[in-house]
Short mmCIF file of C-alpha atoms in Angstrom, two decimals:
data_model
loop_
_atom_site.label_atom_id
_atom_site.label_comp_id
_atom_site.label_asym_id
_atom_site.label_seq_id
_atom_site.Cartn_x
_atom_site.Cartn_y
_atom_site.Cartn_z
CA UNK A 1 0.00 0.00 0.00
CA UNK A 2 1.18 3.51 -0.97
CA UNK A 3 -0.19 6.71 -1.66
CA UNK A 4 -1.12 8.77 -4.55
CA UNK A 5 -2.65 12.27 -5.03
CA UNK A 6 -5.15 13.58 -7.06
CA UNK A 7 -8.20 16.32 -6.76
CA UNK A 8 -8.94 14.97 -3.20
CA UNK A 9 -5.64 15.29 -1.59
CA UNK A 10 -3.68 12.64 -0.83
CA UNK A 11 -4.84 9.69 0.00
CA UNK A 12 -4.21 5.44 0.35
CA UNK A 13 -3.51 3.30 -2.91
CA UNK A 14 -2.87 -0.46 -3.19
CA UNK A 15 0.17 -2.19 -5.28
CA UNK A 16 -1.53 -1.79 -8.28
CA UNK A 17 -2.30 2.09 -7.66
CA UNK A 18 -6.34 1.27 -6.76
CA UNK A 19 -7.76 3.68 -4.56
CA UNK A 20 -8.61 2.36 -1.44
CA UNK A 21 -11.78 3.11 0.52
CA UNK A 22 -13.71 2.68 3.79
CA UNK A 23 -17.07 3.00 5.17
CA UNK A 24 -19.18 4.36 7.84
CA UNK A 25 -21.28 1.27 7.85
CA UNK A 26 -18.79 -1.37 9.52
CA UNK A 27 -18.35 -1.76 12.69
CA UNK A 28 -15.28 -0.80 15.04
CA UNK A 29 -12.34 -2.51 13.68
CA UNK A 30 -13.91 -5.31 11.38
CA UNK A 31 -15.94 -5.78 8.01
CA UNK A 32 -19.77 -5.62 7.59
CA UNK A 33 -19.35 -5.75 3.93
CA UNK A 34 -20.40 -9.29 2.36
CA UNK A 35 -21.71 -11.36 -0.51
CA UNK A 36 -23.41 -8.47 -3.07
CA UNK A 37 -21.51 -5.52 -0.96
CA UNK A 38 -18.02 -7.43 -1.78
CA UNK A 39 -18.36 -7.67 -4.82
CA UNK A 40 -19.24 -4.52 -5.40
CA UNK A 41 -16.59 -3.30 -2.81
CA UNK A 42 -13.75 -6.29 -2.55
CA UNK A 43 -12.01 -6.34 0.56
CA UNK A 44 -8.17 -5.19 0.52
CA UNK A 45 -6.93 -9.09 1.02
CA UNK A 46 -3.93 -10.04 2.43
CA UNK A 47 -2.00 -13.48 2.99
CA UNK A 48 0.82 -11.92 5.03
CA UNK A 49 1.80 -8.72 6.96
CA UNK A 50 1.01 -5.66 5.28
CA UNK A 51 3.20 -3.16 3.64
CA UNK A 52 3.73 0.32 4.20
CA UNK A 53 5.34 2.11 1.13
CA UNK A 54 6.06 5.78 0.83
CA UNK A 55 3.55 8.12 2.81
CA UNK A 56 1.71 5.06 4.77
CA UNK A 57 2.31 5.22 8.42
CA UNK A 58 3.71 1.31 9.32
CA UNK A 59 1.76 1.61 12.44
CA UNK A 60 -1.62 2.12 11.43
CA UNK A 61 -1.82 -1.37 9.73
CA UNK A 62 -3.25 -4.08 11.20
CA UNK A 63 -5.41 -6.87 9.51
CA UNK A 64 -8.89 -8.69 10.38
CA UNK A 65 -9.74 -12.33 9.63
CA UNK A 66 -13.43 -11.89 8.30
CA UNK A 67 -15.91 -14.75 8.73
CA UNK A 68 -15.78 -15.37 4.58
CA UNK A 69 -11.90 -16.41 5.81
CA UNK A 70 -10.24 -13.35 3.80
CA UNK A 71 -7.34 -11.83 5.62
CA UNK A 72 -8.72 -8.07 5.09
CA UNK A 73 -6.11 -4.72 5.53
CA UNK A 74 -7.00 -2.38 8.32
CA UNK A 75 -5.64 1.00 8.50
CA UNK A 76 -6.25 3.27 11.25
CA UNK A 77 -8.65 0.06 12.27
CA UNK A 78 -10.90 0.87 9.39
CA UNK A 79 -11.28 -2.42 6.92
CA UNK A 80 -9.92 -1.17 3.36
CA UNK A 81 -11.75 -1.54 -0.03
CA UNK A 82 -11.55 -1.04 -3.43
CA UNK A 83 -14.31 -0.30 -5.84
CA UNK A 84 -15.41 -2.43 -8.65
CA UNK A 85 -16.14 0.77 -10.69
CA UNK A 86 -12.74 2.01 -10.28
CA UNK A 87 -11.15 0.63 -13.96
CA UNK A 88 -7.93 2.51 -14.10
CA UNK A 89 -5.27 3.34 -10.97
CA UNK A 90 -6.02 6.83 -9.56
CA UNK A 91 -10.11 6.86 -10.24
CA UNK A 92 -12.51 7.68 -7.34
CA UNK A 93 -15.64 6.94 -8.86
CA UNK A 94 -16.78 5.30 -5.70
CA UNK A 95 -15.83 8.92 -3.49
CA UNK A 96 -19.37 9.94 -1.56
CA UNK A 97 -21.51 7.25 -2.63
CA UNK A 98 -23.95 6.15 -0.59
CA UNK A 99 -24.20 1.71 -1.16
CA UNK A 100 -24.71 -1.26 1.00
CA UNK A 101 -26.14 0.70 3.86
CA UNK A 102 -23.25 3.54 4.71
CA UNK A 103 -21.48 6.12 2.88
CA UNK A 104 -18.22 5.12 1.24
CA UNK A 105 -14.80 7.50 1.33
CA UNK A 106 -11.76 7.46 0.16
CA UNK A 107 -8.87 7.04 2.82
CA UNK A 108 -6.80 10.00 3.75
CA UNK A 109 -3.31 9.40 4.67
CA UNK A 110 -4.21 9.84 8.28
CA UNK A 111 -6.57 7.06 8.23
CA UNK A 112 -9.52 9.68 8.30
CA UNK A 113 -12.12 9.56 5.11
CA UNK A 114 -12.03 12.39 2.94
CA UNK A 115 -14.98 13.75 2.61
CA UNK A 116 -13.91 16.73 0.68
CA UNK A 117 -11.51 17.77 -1.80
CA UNK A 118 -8.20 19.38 -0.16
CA UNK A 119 -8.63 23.59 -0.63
CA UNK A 120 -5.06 23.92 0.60
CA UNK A 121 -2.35 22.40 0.25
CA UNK A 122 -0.62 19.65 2.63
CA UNK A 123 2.73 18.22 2.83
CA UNK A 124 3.16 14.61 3.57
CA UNK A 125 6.60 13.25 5.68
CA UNK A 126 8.12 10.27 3.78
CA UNK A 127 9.31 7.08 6.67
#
């Protein structure tokens, strides 16, 4: 996991450049999101420890086992998605929307969701 920036700041990425989201519908620390909602919104999987590359802060990873058995990324102890919809690295189709039962957002660097673009702008310490 990395981080990227675009019109909304900058914000959490996975290998591949996906923007990663969260949502206000799971509960503390673990996944609510199953069956029509992952597939929709697949759960940042894991099958070791996770990595931190430039701009993620090491110690706000953790993972969850989920009851489906996936190994899901936590950062900030919010489970990490991506979005189906997203086609290409860097889109944020799925910013705002409201699906599943909570409103989705992408993941600030701080582990915070955006909820609106950045109006100034912010400087982010490299590890």
């Amino acid at each position: 996991m990395t981080t990227t920036t675009g019109s909304l700041g900058v914000y959490l990425v996975d290998g591949q450049g996906r923007t990663l989201y969260l949502t206000d519908a799971d509960p503390e620390g673990t996944s609510g999101c199953y069956d029509s909602c992952a597939t929709a919104w697949p759960p940042l999987a894991t099958v070791g420890d996770p990595t931190a590359g430039s701009g993620v802060d090491a110690k706000q990873l953790s993972t969850s086992t989920r009851s489906d058995g996936i190994t899901q990324v936590l950062y900030a102890g919010h489970p990490l998605y991506t979005y189906a919809q997203d086609t290409a690295p860097g889109q944020t189709t799925g910013q705002g929307l409201t699906q599943q039962g909570g409103m989705w957002w992408v993941v600030g660097v701080d582990g915070e969701p955006v909820e609106s673009p950045t109006t100034s702008s912010s400087t982010t310490a490299s590890s």
